[in-house]
CSV table of C-alpha atoms in Angstrom, one decimal:
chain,number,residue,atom,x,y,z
S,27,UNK,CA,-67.4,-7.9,71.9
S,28,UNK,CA,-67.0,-8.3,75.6
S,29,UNK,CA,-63.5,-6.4,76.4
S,30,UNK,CA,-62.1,-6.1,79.4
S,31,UNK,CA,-61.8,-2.8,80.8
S,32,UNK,CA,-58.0,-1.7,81.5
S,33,UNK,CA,-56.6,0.2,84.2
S,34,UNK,CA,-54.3,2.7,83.7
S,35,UNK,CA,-51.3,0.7,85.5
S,36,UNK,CA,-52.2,-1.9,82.7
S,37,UNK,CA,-52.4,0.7,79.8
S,38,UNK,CA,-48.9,1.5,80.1
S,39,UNK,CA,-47.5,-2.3,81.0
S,40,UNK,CA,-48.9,-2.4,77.3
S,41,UNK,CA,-47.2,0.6,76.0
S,42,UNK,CA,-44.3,-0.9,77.0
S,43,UNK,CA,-44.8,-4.1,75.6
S,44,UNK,CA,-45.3,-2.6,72.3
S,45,UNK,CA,-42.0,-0.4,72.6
S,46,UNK,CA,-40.3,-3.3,73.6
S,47,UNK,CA,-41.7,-5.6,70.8
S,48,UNK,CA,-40.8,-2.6,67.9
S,49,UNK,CA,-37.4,-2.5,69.8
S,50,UNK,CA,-37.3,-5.9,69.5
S,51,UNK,CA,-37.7,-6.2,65.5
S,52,UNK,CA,-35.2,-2.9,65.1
S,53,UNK,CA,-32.4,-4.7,66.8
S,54,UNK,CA,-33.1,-7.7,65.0
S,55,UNK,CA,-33.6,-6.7,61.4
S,56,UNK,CA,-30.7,-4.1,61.7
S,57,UNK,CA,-28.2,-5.7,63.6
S,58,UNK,CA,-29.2,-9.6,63.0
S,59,UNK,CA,-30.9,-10.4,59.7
S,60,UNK,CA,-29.6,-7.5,57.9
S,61,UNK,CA,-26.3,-8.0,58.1
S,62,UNK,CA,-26.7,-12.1,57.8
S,63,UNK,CA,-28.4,-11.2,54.2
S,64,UNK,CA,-25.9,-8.9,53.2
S,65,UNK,CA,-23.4,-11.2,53.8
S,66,UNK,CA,-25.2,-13.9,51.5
S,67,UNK,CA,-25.6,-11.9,48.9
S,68,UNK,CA,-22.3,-10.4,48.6
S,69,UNK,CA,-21.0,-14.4,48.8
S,70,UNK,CA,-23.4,-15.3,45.9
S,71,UNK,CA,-22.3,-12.3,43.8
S,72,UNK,CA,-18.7,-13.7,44.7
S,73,UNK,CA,-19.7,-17.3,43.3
S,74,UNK,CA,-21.3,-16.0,40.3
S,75,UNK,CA,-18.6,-13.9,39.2
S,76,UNK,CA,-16.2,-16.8,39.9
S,77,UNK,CA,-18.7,-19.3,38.3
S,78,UNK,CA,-18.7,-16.9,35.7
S,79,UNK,CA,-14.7,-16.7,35.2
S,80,UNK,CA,-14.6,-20.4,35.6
S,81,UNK,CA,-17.1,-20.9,32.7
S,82,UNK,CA,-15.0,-18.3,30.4
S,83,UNK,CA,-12.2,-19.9,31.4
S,84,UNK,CA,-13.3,-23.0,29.9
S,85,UNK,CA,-14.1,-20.9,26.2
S,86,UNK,CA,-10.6,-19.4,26.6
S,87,UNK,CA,-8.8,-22.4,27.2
S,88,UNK,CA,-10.6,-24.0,23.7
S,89,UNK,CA,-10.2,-21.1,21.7
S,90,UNK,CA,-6.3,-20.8,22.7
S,91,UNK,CA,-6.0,-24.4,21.2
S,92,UNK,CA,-8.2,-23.8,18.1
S,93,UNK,CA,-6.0,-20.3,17.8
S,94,UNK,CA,-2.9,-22.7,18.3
S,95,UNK,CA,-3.7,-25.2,15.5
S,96,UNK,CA,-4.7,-22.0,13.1
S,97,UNK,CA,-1.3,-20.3,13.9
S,98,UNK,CA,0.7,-23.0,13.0
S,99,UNK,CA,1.6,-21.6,9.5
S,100,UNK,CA,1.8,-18.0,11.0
S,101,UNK,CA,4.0,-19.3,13.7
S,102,UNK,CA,6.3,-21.0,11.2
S,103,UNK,CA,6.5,-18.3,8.9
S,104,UNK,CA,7.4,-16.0,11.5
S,105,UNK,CA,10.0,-17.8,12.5
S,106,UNK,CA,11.2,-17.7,9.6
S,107,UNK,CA,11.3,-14.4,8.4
S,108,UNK,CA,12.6,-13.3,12.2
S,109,UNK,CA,15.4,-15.5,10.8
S,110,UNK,CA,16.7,-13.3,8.4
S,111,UNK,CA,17.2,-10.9,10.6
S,112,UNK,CA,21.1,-11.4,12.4
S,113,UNK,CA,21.7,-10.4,15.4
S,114,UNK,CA,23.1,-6.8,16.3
S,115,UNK,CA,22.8,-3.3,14.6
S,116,UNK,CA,21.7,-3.6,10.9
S,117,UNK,CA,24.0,-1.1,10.1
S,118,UNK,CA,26.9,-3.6,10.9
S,119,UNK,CA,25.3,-6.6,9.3
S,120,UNK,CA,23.4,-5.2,5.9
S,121,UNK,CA,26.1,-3.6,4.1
S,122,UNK,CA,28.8,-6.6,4.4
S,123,UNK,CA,25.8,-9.0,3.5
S,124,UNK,CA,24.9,-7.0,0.5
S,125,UNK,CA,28.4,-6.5,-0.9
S,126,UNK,CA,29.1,-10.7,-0.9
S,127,UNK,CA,25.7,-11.0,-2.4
S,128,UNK,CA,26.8,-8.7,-5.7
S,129,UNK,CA,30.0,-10.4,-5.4
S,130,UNK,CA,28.7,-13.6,-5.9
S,131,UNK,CA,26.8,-12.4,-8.4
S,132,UNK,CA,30.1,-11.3,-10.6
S,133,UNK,CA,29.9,-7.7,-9.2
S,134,UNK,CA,32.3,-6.1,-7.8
S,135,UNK,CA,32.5,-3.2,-5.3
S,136,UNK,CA,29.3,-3.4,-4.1
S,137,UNK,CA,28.6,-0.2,-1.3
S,138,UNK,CA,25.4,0.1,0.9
S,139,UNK,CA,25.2,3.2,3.1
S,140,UNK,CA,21.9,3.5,5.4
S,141,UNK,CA,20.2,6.8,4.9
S,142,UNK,CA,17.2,6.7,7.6
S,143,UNK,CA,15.2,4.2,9.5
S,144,UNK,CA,11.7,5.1,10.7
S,145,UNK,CA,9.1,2.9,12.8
S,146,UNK,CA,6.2,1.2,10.9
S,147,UNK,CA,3.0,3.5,12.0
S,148,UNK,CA,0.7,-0.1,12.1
S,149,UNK,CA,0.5,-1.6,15.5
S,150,UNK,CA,1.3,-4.8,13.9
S,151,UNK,CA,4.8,-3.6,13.7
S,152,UNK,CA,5.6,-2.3,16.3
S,153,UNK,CA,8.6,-4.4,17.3
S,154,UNK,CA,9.9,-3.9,13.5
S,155,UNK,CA,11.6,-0.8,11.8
S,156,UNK,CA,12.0,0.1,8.3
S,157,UNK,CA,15.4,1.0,6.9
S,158,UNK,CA,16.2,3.2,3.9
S,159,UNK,CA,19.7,1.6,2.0
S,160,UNK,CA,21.4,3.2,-0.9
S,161,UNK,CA,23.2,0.6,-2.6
S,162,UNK,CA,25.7,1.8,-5.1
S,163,UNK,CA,27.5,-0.6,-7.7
S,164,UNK,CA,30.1,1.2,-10.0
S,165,UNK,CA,30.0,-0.7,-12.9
S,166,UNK,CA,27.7,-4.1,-13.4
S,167,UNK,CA,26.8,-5.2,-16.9
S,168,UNK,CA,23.1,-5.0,-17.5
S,169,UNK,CA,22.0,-8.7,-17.8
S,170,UNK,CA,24.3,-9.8,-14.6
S,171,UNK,CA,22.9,-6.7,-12.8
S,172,UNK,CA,19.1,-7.7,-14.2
S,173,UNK,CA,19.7,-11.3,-12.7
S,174,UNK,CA,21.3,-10.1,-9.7
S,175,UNK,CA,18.1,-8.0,-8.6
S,176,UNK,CA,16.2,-10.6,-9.5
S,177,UNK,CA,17.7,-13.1,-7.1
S,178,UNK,CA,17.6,-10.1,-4.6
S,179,UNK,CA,14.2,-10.1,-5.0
S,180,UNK,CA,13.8,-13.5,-4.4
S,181,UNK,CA,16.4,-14.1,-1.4
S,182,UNK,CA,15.1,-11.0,0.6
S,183,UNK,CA,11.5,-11.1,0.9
S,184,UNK,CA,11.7,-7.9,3.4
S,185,UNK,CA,13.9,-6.2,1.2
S,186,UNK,CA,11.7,-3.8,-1.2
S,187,UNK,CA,13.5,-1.5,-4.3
S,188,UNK,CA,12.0,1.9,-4.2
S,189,UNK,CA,14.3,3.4,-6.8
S,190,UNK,CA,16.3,2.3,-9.6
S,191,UNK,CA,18.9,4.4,-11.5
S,192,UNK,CA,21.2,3.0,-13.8
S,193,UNK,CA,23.3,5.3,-16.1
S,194,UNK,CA,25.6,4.1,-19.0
S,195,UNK,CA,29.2,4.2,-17.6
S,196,UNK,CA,31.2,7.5,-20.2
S,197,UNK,CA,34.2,6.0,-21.2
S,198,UNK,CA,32.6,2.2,-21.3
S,199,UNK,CA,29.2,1.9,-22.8
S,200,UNK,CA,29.1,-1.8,-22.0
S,201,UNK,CA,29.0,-1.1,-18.5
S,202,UNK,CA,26.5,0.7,-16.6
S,203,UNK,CA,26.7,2.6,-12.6
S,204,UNK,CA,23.5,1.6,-11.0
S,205,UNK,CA,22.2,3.3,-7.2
S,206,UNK,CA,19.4,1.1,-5.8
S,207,UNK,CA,17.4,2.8,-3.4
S,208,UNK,CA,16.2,-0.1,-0.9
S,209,UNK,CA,13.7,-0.3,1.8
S,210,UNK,CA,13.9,-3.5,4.4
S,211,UNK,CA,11.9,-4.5,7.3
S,212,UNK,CA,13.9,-5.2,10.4
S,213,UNK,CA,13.1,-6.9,13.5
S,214,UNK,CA,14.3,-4.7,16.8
S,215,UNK,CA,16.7,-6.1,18.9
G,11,UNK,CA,-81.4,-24.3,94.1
G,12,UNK,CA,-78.6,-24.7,96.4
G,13,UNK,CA,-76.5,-21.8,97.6
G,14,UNK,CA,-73.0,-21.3,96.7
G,15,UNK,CA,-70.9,-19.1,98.8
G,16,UNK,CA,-67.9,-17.6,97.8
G,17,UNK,CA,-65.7,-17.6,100.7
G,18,UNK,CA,-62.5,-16.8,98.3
G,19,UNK,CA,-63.6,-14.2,96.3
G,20,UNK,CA,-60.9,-11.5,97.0
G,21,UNK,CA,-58.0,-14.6,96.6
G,22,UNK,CA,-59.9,-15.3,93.2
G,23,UNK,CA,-60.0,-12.2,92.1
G,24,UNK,CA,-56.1,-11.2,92.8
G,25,UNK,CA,-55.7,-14.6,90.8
G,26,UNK,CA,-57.3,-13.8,88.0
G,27,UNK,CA,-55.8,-10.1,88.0
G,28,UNK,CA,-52.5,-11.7,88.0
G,29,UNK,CA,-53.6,-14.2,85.0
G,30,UNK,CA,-54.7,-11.1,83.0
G,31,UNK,CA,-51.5,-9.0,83.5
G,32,UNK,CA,-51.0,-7.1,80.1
G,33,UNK,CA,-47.0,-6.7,81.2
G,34,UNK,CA,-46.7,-10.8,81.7
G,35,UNK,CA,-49.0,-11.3,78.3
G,36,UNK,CA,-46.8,-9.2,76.4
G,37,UNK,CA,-43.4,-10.9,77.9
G,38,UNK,CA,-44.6,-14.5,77.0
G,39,UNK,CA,-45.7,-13.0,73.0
G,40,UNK,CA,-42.2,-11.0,72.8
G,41,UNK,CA,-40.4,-14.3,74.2
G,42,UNK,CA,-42.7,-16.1,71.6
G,43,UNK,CA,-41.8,-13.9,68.7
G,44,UNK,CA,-38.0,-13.9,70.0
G,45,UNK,CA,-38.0,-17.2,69.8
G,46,UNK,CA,-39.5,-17.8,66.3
G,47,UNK,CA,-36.8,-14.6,65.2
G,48,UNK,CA,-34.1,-16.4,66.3
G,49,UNK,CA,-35.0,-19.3,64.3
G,50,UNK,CA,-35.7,-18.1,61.4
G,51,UNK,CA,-31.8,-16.3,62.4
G,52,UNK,CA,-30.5,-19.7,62.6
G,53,UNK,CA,-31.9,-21.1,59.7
G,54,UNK,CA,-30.6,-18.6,57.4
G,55,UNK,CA,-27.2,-18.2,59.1
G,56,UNK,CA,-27.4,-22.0,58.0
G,57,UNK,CA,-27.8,-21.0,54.5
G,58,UNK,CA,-25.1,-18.3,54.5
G,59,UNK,CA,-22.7,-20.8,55.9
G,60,UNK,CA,-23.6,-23.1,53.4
G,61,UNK,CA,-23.1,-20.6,50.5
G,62,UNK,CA,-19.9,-19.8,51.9
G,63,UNK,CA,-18.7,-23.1,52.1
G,64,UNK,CA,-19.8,-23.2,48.9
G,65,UNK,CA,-18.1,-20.0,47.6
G,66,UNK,CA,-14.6,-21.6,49.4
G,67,UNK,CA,-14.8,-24.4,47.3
G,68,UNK,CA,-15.4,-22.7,43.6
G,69,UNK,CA,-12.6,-20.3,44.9
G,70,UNK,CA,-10.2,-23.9,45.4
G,71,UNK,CA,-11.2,-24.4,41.7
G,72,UNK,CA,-10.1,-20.9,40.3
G,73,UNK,CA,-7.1,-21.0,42.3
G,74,UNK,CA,-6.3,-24.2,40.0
G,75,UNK,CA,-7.6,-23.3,36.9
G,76,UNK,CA,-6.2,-19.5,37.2
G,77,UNK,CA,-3.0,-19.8,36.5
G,78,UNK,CA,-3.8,-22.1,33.1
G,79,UNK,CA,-6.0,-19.7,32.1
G,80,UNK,CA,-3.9,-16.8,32.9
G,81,UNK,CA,-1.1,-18.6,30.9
G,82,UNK,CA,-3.7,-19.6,27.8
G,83,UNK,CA,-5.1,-15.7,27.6
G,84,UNK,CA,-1.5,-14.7,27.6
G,85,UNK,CA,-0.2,-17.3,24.8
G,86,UNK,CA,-3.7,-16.4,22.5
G,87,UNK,CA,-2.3,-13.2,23.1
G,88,UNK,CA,0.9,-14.1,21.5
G,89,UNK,CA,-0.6,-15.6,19.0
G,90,UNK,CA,-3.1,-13.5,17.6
G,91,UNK,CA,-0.2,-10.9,17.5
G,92,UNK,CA,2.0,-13.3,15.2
G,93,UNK,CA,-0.9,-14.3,13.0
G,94,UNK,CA,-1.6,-10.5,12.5
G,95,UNK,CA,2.1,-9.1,12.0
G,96,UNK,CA,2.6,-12.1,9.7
G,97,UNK,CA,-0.6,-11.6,7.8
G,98,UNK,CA,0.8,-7.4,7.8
G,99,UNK,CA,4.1,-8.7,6.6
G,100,UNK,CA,2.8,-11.2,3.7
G,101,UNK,CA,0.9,-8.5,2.5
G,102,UNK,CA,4.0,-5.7,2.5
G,103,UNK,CA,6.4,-8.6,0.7
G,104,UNK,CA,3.0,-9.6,-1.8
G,105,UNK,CA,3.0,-5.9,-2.7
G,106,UNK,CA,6.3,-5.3,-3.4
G,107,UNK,CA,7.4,-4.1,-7.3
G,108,UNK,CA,9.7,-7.2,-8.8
G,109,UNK,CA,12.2,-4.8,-10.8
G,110,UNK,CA,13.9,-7.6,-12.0
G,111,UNK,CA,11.4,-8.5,-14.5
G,112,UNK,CA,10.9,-4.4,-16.0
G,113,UNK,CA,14.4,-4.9,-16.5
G,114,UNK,CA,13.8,-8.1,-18.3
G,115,UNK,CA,10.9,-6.7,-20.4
G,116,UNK,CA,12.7,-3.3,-21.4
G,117,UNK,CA,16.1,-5.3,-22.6
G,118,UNK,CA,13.8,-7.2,-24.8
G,119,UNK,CA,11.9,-4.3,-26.1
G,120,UNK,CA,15.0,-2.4,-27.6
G,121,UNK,CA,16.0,-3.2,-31.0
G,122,UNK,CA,19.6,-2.9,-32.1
G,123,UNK,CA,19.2,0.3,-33.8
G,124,UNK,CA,18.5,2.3,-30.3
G,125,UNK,CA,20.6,2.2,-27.2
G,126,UNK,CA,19.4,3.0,-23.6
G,127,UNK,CA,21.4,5.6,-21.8
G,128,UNK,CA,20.3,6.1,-18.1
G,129,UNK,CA,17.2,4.5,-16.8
G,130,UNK,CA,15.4,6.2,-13.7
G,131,UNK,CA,12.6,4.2,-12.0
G,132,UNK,CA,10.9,4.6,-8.5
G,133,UNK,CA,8.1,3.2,-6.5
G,134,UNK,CA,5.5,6.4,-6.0
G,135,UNK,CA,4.1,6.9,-3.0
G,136,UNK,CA,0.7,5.9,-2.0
G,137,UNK,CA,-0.4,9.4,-1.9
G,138,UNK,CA,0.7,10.1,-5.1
G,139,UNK,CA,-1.6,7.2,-7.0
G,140,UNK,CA,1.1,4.3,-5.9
G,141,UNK,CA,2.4,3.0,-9.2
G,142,UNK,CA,5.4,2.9,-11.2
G,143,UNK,CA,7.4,5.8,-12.7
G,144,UNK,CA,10.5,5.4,-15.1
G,145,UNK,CA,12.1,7.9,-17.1
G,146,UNK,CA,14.3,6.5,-19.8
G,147,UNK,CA,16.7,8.1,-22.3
G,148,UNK,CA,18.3,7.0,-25.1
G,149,UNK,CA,19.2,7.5,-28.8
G,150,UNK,CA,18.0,5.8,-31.6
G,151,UNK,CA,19.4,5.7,-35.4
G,152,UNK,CA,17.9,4.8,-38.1
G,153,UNK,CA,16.8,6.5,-42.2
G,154,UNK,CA,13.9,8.2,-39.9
G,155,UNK,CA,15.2,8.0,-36.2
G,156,UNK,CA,11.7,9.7,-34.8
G,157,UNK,CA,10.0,6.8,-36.3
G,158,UNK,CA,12.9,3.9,-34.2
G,159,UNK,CA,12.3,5.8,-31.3
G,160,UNK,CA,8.4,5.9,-32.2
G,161,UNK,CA,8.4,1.7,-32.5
G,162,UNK,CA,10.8,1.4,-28.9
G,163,UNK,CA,7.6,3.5,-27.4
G,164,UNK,CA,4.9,1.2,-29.1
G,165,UNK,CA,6.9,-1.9,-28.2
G,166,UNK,CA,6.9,-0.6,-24.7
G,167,UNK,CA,3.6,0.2,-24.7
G,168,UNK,CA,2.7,-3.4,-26.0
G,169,UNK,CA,5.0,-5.5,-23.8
G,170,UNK,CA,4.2,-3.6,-20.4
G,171,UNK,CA,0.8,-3.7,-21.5
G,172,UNK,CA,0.6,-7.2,-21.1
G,173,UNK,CA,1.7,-7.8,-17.7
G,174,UNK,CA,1.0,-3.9,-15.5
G,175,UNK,CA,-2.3,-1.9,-15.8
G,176,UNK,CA,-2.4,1.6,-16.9
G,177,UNK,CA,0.3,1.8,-18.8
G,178,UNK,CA,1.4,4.8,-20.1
G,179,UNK,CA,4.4,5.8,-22.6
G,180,UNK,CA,4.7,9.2,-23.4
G,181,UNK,CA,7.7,11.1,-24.9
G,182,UNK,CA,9.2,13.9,-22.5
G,183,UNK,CA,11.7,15.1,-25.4
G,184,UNK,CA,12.5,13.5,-28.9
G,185,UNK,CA,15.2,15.5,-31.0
G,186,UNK,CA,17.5,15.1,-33.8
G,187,UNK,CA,21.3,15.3,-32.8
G,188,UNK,CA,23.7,16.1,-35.3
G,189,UNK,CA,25.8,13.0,-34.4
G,190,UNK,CA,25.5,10.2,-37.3
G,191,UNK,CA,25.6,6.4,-36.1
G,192,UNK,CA,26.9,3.3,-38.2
G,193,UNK,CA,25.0,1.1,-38.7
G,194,UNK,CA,26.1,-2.0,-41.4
G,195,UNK,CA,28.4,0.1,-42.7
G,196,UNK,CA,26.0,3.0,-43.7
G,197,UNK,CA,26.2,6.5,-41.8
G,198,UNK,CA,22.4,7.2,-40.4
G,199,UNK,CA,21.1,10.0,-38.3
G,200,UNK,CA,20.1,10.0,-34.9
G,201,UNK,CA,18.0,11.4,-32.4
G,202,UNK,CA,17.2,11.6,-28.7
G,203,UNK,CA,14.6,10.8,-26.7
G,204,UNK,CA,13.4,10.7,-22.9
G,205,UNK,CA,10.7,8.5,-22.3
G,206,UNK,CA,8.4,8.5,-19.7
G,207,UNK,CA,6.8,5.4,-18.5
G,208,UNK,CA,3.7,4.9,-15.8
G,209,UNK,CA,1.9,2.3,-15.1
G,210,UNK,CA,0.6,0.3,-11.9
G,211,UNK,CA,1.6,-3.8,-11.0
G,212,UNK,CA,-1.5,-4.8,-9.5
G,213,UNK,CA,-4.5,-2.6,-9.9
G,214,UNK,CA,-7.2,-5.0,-11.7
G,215,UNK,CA,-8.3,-3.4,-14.7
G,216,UNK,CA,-11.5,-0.9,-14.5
G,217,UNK,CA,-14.8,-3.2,-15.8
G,218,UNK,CA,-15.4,-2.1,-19.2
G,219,UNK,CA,-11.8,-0.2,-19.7
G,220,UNK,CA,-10.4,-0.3,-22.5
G,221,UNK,CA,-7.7,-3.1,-23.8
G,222,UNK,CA,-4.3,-2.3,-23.3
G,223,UNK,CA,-3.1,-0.6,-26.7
G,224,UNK,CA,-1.2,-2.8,-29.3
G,225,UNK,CA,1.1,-2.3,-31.4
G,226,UNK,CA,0.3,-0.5,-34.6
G,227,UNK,CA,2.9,-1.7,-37.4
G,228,UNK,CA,2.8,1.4,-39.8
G,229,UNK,CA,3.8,0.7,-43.2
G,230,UNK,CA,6.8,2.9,-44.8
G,231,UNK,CA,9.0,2.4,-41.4
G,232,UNK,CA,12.7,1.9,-42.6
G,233,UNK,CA,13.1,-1.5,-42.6
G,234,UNK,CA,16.9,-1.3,-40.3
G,235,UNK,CA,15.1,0.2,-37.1
């Protein structure tokens, strides 16, 4: 190959041809291109994360409907047993409520004291307590105090008997003193 | 051959020094690759405008759907908690101990000739086994009062057998008293007794455990009890 022979002035217009061309490509990858491609791939991380919510979004907003149709019973039963719990301190509601329910039930006399209340230790129940009652009734007769805590039973679903004494009355055997030791489940207000 | 002069040569020459120059070569190749650069710029600053177009209009969606979904997360929320603290409180109410039927069960099980004095009955603790625990005392008269209060625990036995698992019916103290008790018209002795009673509402019964225990009627029992 034939090539032509350079002269020293035209060696280093070369040089400097190169420098410039390398200085050329710096400035443009660093300060052009770089930058330009960061900047699109930051956006299409943006779109995909947003595509992303958009998509879940769709899933969340079926599954809240299914959950919606499944909770209908849940919801209603909630309801309802949120309804047996009156408004205000149980201590000011329990004891009256108890004493007309023994009334009713032909016994007289009726006294419920609370003894302790202590939060549930599931995270279920968190916004309920449990109360400890002592419910004392002087003198019942033994089948209207059998049918009594029956119906107790029945018309407090929250209301649990942890202990049961009932001790024959000295002077009249036909009557008996009975302490219930109760345990109910209490929305907080 | 004819002769060629070259009259120009040095003018040539300069010429074609100045065609050759390495400095004026490189400019035109750097304005060249400049110019395909900043293309190739161009086209994808294109692009990235397009994607961010792009990513302004999914962003105009979110900002819609957002709140919805904000408001649907926070009501499954809700929900989930309610379907869990009912399922928690079903559970609390299905285990509960219905005293009303013991009661119902141990008025039936006492025969005339025996009378229940106290009756003591609690729900045990978890830790303890769970269960039932009532203590009962009472008196019982008959020609042999060990043997009444012997056919009260049987009965027991028997009746709570049938509905609770694990029953269990022990004596705690059975003693003759001096008292005497009258019965149709006849003066009989008595005795005490403290029963203890255990037995669980809702455990299933073990495979291959044995039935609950019946009552064994034993011949020579005085007829009154």
């Amino acid at each position: 190959m034939n090539l032509p022979k350079l002269s020293k002035d035209e060696i280093k217009k070369l040089a400097l041809s190169a420098i410039g061309f390398v200085v050329l490509l710096y400035v443009y990858f660093t300060f052009f291109l770089g930058p330009l491609q960061k900047s699109r791939d930051t956006t299409l991380a943006q779109i995909g994360g947003l595509q992303k919510k958009i998509d879940g979004s769709k899933g969340e907003m079926a599954k809240a409907a299914n959950l919606e149709r499944q909770a209908k019973d849940a919801t209603i039963r909630f309801a309802a047993l949120k309804a047996l719990t009156p408004d205000g301190a149980p201590i000011a509601w329990f004891p009256p409520r108890m004493k007309t329910f023994f009334a009713n039930q032909q016994i007289d006399k009726a006294v419920a004291r609370l003894e302790s209340n202590t939060n549930f230790k599931q995270p279920e129940l968190s916004s309920w307590s449990k109360y400890n009652w002592l419910i004392e009734l002087p003198q019942a007769d033994f089948a209207a105090l059998g049918k009594s805590i029956a119906d107790l039973e029945n018309a407090e679903p929250l209301l649990e008997i942890t202990k049961l004494n009932i001790h024959v009355m000295p002077n009249d055997s036909q009557f008996q003193q009975i302490g219930i030791a109760a345990t109910t489940v209490i929305e907080k207000r | 051959m004819a002769l060629q002069l070259n009259l120009l040569h040095e003018e040539i020459l300069e010429q074609r020094q100045r065609q050759r120059d390495p400095l004026k070569i490189g400019m035109l190749v750097l304005a060249s690759c400049g110019a395909i650069l900043f293309l190739y710029y161009a086209w994808n600053a294109y692009r990235t405008i397009e994607i961010k177009s792009r990513l302004n209009h999914i962003t105009a969606d979110w900002k819609k759907i957002e709140p919805e979904v904000t408001k649907a997360q926070k009501h499954s929320a809700e929900l989930t908690n309610v379907i869990n603290t009912t399922r928690v409180l079903d559970d609390y109410i299905d285990n509960r101990f219905f005293w009303g039927p013991l009661l119902e069960r141990l008025s039936r099980c006492v025969p005339p000739n025996a009378q229940l004095t106290s009756l003591e009955g609690q729900v045990l603790d978890e830790e303890k086994g769970g269960g039932i625990s009532v203590t009962i005392d009472g008196v019982a008269a008959a020609r042999e009062p060990r043997s009444a209060a012997e056919d009260l625990r049987q009965m027991l036995l028997e009746q709570l057998g049938k509905t609770y698992h694990d029953v269990k019916v022990e004596f705690k103290t059975l003693e003759d008293v001096e008292t005497v008790a009258n019965l149709g018209g006849a003066n009989v002795p008595m005795s005490r007794f403290i029963l203890a009673i255990t037995f669980n509402p809702s455990a299933k019964p073990k495979p291959g455990a044995t039935p609950a225990p019946t009552r064994v009627k034993r011949k020579g029992n005085d007829e009154s009890s």
